[in-house]
mmCIF file of C-alpha atoms and ligand atoms in Angstrom:
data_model
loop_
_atom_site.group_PDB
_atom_site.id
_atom_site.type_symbol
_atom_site.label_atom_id
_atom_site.label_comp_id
_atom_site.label_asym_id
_atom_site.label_seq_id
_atom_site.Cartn_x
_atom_site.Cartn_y
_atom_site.Cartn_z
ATOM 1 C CA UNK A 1 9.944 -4.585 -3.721
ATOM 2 C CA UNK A 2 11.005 -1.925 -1.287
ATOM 3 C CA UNK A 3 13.734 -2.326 0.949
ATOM 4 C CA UNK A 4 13.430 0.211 3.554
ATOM 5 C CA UNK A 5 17.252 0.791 3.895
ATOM 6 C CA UNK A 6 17.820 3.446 6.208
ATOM 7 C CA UNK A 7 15.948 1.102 8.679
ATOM 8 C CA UNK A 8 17.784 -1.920 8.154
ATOM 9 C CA UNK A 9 19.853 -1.302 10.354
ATOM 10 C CA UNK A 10 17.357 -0.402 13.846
ATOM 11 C CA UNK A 11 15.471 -3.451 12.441
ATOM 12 C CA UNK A 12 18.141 -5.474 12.786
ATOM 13 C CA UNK A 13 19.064 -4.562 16.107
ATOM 14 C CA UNK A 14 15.117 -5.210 16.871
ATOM 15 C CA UNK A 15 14.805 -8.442 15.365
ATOM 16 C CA UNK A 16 17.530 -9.535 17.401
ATOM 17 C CA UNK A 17 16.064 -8.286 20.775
ATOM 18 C CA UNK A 18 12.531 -9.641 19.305
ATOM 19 C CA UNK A 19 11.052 -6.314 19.417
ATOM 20 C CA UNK A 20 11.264 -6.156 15.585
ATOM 21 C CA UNK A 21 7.966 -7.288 13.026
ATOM 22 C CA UNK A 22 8.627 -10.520 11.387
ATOM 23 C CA UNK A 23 5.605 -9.791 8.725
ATOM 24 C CA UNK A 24 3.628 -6.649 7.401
ATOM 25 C CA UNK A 25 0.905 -6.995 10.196
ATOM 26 C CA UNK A 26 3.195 -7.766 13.175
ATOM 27 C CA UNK A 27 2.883 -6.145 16.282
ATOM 28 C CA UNK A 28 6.351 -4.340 16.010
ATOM 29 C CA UNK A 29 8.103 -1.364 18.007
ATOM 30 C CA UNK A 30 8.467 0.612 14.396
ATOM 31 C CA UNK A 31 6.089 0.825 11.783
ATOM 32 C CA UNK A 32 5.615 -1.940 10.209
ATOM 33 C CA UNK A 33 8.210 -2.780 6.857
ATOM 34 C CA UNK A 34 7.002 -0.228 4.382
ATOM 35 C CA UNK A 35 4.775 -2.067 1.391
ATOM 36 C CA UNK A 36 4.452 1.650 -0.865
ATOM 37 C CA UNK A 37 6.973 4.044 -2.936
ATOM 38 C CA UNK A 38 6.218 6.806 -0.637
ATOM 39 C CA UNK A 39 7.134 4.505 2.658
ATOM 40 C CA UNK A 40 10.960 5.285 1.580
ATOM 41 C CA UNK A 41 11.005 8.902 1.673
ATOM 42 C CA UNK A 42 8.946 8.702 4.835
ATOM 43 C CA UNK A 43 11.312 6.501 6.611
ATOM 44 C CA UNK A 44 14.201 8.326 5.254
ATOM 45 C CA UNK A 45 13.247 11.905 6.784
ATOM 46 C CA UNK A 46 12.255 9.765 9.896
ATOM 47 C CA UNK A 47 15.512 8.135 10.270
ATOM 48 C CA UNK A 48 16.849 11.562 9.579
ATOM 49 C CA UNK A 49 15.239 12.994 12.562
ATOM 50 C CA UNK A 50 15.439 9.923 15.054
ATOM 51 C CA UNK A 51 19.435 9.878 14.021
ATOM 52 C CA UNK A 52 20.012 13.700 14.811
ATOM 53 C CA UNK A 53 18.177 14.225 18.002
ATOM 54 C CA UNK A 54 19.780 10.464 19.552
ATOM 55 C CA UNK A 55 22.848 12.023 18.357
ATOM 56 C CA UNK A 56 22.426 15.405 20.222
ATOM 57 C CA UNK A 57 20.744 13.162 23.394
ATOM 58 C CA UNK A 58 23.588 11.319 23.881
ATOM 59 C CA UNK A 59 25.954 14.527 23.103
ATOM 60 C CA UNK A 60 24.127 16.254 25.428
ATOM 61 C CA UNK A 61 23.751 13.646 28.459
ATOM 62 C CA UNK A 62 27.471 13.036 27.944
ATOM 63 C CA UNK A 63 28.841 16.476 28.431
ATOM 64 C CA UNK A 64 26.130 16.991 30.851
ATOM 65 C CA UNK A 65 27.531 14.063 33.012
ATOM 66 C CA UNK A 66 31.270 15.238 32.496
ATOM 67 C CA UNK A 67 30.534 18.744 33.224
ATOM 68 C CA UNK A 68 28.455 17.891 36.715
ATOM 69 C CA UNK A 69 31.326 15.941 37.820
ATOM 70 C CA UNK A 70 34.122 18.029 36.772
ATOM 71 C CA UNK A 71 32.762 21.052 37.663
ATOM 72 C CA UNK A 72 31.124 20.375 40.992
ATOM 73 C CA UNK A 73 31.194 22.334 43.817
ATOM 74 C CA UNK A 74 34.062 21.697 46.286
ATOM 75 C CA UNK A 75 35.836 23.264 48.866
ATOM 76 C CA UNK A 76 38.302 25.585 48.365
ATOM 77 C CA UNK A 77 37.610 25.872 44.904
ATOM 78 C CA UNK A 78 34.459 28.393 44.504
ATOM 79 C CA UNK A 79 33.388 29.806 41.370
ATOM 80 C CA UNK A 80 34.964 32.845 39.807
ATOM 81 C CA UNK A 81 34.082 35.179 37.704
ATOM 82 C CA UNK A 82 32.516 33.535 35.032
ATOM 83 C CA UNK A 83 32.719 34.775 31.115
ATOM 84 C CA UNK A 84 29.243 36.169 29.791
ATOM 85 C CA UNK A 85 29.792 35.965 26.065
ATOM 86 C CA UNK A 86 31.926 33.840 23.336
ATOM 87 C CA UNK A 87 31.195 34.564 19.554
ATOM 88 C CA UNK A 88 32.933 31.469 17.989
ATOM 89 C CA UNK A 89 30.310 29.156 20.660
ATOM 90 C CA UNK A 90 27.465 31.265 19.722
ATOM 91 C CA UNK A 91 28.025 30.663 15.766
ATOM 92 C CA UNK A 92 28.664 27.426 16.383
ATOM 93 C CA UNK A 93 25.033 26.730 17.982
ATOM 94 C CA UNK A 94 22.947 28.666 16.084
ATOM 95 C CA UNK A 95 24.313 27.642 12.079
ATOM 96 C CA UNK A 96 24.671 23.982 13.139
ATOM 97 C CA UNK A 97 20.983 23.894 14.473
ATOM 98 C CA UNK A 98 19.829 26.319 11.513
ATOM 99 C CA UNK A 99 21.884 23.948 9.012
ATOM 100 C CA UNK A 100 20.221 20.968 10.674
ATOM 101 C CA UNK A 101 16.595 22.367 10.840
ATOM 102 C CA UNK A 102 16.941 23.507 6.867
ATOM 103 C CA UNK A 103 17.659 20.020 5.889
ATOM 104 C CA UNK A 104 14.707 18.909 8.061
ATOM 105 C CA UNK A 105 12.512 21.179 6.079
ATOM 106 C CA UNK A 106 13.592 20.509 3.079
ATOM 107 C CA UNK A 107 13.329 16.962 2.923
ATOM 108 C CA UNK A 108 10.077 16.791 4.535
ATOM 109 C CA UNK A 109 8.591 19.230 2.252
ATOM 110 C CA UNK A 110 9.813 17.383 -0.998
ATOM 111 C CA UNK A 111 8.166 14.428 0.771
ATOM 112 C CA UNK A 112 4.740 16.281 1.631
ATOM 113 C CA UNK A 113 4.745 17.141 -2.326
ATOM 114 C CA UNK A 114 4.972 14.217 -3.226
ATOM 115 C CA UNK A 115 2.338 12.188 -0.677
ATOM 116 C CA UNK A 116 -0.209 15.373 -1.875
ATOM 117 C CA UNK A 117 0.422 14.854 -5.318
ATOM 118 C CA UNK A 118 -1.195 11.891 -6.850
ATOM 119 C CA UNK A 119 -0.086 10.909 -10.463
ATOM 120 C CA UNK A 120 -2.298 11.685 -13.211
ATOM 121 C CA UNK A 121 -3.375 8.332 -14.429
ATOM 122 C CA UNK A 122 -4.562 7.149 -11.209
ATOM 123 C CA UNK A 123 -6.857 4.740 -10.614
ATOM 124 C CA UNK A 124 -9.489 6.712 -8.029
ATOM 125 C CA UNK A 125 -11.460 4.538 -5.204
ATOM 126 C CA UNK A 126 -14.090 6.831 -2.926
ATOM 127 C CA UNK A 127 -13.920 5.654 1.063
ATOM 128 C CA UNK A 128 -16.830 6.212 3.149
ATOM 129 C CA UNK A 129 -16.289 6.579 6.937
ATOM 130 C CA UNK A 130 -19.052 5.714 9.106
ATOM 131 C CA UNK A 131 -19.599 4.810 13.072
ATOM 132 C CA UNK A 132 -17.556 2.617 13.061
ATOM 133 C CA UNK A 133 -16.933 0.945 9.385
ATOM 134 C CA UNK A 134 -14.963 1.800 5.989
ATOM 135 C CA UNK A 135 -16.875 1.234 2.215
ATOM 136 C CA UNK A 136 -15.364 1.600 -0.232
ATOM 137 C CA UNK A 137 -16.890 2.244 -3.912
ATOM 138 C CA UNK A 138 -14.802 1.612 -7.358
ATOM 139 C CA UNK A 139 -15.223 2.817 -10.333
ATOM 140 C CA UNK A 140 -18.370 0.421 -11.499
ATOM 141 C CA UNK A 141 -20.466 0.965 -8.662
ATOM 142 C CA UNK A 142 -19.487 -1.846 -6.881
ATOM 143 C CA UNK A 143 -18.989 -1.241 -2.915
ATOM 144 C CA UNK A 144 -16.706 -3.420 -0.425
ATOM 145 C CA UNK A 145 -15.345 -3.385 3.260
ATOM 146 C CA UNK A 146 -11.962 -3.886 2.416
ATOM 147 C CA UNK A 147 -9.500 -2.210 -0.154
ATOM 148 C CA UNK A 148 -8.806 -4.128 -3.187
ATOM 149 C CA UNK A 149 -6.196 -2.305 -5.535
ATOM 150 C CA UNK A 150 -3.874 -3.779 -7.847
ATOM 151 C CA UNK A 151 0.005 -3.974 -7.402
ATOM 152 C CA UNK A 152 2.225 -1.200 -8.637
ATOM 153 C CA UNK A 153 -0.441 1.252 -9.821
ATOM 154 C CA UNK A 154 -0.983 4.647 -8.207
ATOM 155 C CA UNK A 155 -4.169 4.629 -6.558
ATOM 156 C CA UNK A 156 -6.010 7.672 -5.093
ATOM 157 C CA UNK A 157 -8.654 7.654 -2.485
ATOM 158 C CA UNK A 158 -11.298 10.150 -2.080
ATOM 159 C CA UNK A 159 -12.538 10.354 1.161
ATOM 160 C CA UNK A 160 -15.412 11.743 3.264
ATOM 161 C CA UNK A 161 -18.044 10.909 6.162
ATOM 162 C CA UNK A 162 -21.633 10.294 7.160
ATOM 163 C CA UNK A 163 -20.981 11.431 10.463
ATOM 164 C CA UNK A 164 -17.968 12.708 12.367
ATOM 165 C CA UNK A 165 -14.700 13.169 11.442
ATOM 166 C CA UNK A 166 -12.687 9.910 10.823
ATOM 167 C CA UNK A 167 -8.985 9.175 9.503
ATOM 168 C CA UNK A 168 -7.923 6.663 7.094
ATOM 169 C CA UNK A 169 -4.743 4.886 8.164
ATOM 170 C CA UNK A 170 -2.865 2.501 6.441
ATOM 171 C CA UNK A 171 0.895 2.133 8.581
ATOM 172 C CA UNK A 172 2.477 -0.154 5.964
ATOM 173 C CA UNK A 173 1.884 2.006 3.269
ATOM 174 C CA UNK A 174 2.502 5.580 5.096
ATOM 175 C CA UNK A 175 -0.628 7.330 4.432
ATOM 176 C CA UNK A 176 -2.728 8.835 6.258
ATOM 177 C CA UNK A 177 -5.669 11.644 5.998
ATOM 178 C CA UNK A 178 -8.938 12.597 7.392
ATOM 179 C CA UNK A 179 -12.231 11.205 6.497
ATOM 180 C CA UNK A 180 -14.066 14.766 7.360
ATOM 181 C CA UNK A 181 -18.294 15.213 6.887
ATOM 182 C CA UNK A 182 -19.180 17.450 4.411
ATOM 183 C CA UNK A 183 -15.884 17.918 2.175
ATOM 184 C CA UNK A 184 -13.706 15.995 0.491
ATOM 185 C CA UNK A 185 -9.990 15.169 1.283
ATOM 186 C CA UNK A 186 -7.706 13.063 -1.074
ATOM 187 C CA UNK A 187 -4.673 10.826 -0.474
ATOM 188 C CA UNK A 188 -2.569 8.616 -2.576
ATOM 189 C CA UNK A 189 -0.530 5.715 -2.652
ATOM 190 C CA UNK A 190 0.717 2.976 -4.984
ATOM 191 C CA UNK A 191 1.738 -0.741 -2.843
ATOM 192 C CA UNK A 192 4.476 -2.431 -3.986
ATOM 193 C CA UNK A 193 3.989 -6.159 -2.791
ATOM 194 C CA UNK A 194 0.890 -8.045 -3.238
ATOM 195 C CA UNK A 195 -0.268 -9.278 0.231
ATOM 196 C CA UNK A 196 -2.805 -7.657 3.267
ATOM 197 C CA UNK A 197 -2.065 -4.684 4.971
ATOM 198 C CA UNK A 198 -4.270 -3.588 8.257
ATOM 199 C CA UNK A 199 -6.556 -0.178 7.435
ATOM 200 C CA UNK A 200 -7.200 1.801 10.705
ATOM 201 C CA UNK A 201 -9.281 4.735 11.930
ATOM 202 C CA UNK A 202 -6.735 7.410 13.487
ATOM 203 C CA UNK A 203 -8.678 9.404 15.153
ATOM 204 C CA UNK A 204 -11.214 9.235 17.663
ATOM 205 C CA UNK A 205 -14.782 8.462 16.307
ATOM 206 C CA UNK A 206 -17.113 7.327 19.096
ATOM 207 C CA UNK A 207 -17.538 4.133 21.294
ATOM 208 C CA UNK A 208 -15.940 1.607 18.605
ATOM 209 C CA UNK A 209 -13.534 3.365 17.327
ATOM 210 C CA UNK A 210 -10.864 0.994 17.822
ATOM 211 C CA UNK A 211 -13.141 -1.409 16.034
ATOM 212 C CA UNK A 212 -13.032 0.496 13.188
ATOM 213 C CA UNK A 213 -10.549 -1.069 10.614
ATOM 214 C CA UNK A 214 -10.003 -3.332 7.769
ATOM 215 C CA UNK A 215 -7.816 -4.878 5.623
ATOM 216 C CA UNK A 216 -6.134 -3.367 2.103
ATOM 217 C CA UNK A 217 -5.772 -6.452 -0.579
ATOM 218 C CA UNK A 218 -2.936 -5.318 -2.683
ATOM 219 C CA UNK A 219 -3.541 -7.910 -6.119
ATOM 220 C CA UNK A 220 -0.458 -9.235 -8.093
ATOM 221 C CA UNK A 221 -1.217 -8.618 -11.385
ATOM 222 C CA UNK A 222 -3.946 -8.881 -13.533
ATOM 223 C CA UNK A 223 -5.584 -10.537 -10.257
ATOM 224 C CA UNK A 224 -7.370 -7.042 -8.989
ATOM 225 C CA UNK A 225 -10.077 -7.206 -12.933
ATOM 226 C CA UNK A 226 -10.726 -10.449 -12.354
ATOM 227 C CA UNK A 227 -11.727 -9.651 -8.476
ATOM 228 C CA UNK A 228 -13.896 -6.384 -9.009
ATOM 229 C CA UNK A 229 -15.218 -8.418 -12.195
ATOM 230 C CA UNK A 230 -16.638 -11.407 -9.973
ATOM 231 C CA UNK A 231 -17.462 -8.942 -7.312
ATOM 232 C CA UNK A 232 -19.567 -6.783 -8.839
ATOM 233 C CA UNK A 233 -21.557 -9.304 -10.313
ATOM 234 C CA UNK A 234 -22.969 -10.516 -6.719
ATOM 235 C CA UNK A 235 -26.492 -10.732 -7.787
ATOM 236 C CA UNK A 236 -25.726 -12.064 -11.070
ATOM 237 C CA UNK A 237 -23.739 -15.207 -9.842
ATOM 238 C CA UNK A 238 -24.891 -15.797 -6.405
ATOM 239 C CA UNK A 239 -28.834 -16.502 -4.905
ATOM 240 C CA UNK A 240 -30.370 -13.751 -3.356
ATOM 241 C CA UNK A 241 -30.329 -14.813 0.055
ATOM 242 C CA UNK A 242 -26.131 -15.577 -0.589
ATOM 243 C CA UNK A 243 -25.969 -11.897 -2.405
ATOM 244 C CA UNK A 244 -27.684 -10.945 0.977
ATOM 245 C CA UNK A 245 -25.473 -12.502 3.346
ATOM 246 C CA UNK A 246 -22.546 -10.740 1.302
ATOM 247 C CA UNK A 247 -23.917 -7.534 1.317
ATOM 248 C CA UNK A 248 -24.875 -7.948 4.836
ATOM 249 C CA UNK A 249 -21.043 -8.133 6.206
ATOM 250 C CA UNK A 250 -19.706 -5.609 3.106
ATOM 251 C CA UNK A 251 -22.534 -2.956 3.465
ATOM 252 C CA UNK A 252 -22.098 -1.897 6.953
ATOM 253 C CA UNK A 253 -25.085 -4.032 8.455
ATOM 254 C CA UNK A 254 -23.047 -6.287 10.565
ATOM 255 C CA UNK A 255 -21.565 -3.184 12.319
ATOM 256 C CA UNK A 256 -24.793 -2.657 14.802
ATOM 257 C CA UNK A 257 -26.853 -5.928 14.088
ATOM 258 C CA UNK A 258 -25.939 -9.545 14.953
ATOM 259 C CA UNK A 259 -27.103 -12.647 13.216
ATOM 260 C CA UNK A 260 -26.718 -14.820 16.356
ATOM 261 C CA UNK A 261 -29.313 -12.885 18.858
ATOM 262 C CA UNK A 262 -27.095 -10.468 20.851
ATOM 263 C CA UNK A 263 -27.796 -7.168 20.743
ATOM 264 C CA UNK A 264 -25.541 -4.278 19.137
ATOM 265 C CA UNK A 265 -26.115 -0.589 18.593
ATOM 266 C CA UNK A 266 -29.169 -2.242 16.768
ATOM 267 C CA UNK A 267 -31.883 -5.009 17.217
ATOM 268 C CA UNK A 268 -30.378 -8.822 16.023
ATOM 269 C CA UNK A 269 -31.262 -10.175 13.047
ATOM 270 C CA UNK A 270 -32.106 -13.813 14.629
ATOM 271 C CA UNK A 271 -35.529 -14.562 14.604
ATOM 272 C CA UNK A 272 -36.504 -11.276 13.342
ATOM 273 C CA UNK A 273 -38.454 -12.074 10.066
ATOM 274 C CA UNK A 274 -42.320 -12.566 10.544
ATOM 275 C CA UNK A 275 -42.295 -11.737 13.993
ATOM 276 C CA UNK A 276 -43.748 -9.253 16.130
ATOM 277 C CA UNK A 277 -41.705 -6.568 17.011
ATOM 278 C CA UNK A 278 -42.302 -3.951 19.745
ATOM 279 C CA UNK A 279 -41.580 -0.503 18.964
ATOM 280 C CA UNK A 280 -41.609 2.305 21.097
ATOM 281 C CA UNK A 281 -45.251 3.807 23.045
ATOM 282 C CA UNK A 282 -45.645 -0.069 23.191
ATOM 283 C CA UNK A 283 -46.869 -0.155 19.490
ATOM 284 C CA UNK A 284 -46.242 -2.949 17.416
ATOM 285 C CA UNK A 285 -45.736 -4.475 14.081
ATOM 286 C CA UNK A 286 -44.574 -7.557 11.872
ATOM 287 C CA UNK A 287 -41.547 -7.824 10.375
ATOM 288 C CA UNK A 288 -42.526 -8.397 7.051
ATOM 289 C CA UNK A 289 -41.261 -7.544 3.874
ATOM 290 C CA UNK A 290 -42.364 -4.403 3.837
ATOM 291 C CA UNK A 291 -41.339 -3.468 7.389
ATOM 292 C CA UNK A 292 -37.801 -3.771 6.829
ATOM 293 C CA UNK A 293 -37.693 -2.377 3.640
ATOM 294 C CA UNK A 294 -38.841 0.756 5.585
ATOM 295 C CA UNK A 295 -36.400 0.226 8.224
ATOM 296 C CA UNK A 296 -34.123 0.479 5.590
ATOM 297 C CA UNK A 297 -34.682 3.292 3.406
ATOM 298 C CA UNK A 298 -36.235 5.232 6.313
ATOM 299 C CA UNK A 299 -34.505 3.739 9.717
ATOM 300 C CA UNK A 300 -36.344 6.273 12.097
ATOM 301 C CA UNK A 301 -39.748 5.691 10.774
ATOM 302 C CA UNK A 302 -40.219 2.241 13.530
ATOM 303 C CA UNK A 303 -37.760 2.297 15.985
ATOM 304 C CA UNK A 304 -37.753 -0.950 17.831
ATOM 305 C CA UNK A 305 -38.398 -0.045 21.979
ATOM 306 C CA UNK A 306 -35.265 0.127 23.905
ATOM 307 C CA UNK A 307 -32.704 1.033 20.604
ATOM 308 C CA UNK A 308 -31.589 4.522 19.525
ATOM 309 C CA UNK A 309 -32.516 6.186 16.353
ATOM 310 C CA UNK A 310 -29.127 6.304 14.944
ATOM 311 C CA UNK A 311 -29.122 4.030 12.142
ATOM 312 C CA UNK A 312 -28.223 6.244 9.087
ATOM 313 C CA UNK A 313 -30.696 5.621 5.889
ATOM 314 C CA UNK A 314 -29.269 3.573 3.057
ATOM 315 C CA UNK A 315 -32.347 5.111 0.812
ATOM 316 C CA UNK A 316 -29.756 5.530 -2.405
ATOM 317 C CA UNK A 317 -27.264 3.385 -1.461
ATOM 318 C CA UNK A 318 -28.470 0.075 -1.660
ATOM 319 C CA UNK A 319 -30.263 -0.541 -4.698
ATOM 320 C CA UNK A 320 -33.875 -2.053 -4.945
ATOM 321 C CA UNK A 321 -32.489 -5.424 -5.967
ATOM 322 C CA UNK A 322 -29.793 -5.534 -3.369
ATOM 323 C CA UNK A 323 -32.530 -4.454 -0.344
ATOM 324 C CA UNK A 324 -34.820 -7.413 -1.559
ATOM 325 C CA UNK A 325 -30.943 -9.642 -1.474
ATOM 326 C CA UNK A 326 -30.709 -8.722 2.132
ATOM 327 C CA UNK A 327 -34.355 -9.208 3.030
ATOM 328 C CA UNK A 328 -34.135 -12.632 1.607
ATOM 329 C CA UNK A 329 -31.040 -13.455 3.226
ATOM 330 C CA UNK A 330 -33.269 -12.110 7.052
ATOM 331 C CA UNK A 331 -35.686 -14.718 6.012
ATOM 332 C CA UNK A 332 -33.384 -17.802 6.592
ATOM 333 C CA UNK A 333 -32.350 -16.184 9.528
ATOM 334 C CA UNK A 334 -35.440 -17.050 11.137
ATOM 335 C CA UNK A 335 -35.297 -19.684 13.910
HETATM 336 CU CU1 CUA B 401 -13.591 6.240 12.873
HETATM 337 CU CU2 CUA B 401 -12.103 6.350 14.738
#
């Protein structure tokens, strides 16, 4: 478990005016307690920072405040001449601040190695970024919304996006990197307590951007096999119109399209199946089967009136079996 030291003692101070975070999640004035092995070195070269330039603010405002008072103006006491140059002073303030800003570097380059450089026997996860949701795909195929990694094991994300450029965030364990379209950027980490940690998007996607975040489920041990295991045998164990309602909330449908008749980005799914809908030049058609496999696999192809064609196709990412899941699952969704 890590104890972020060099914070122990601001956190104390913090607790005790009840700005501090009781729990991982908290709303907190500091990041929240750190929950990785890099969120010591991170907090260490940010304590090293925070400590040097309150140490030169209150140096500063102090001699500031004596120096205004003492040497005010008065009368009968005007300034003279005043001396232009002093070589010990000048050494002093340029090797301190050189010392200072060497340190800086140093440190927080030894820490950049190490968040860039994942260990070799990672376990790899890729994340998806999409307006406005995180998938994430493991090594079997399988794809949730949340993070699921086991405790104490190195993990390393790949990440990209469908669309614009996004930014995985995860405070507690003191990563974060770019989701960016069309390339692919890596990060690491390995989380040292079992529990859930919030996932945010860090950079400005779009209208729900602040919607878009989710939870990393660090296992204890031996819990994360058994998890993917049962996971990734959704159709196996569960009916199709269950599998459905799973996939529904883990594969990004639930992002634009409600289940209980308000609209989203997209048309609700309430009442949908086997009725007409109306699609745009006033044409129409039945949402059958067939009709929203197509507005699956090819979203633009019947674009329901009033709605925008930006529903990204999930021809290749949802398998046959798991489209006819979700289909099923529309079906009970009719009244
Ligand atoms: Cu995705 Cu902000």
């Amino acid at each position: 478990m890590t104890r972020v030291r060099t914070l122990g003692f601001l956190n104390g101070v913090l607790d005790r005016i009840g700005l501090g975070a009781a729990g991982p999640n908290d709303p907190s004035f500091w990041l929240p307690r750190g929950a990785s092995t890099s969120a010591e070195g991170v907090d260490r070269v940010f304590a090293l920072i925070y400590g040097i330039s309150l140490f030169f603010f209150l140096l500063i405002v102090a001699i500031l405040v004596v120096f205004v008072i003492r040497y005010r103006r008065r009368v009968g006491r005007e300034a003279g001449d005043t001396p232009s140059h002093n070589t010990p002073l000048e050494l002093t303030w340029t090797i301190i601040p050189l010392a200072l800003v060497i340190v800086i570097f140093w440190q927080g380059f030894k820490g950049f190695l190490d968040l860039v450089t994942p260990p070799a026997n990672a376990y790899e996860i890729l994340v998806n970024g999409q307006k406005w949701k995180w998938t994430f795909t493991y090594p079997n195929g399988y794809v949730d919304d949340r993070l699921h990694v086991p405790v104490d094991t190195p993990i390393r994300v790949v990440l990209t996006s469908e669309d614009v450029i996004h930014s995985f965030y995860v405070p507690a364990f003191r990563v974060k990197k770019d989701a960016v379209p069309g390339r692919y950027t890596k990060a690491w980490f390995q989380a040292t307590t079992p529990g859930e940690y919030d996932l945010f998007c860090a950079e400005y996607c779009g209208t729900s951007h602040s919607d878009m975040h989710t939870t990393v489920v660090v296992h204890p041990p031996g819990e994360f096999e058994k998890w993917l295991d049962g996971a990734a045998n959704l159709l196996a164990t569960l009916s199709p119109a269950e599998a459905g309602a799973k996939l529904y909330s883990s594969r990004g449908c639930a992002q634009c399209h409600s289940v209980d008749g308000r609209p989203g980005t997209g048309p609700t799914f309430k009442g949908l199946f086997g009725h007409d809908v109306v699609l745009e030049a006033g044409k129409r058609a039945i949402a059958d089967e067939n009709y929203l496999r197509e507005s699956i696999v090819d979203p633009g192809a019947k674009v329901v009136a009033g709605f925008q064609p930006v529903m990204p196709t999930y021809q290749g990412r949802l398998k046959d079996r798991e489209i006819t899941a979700i289909v099923e699952y529309l079906k009970t969704l009719e009244k």
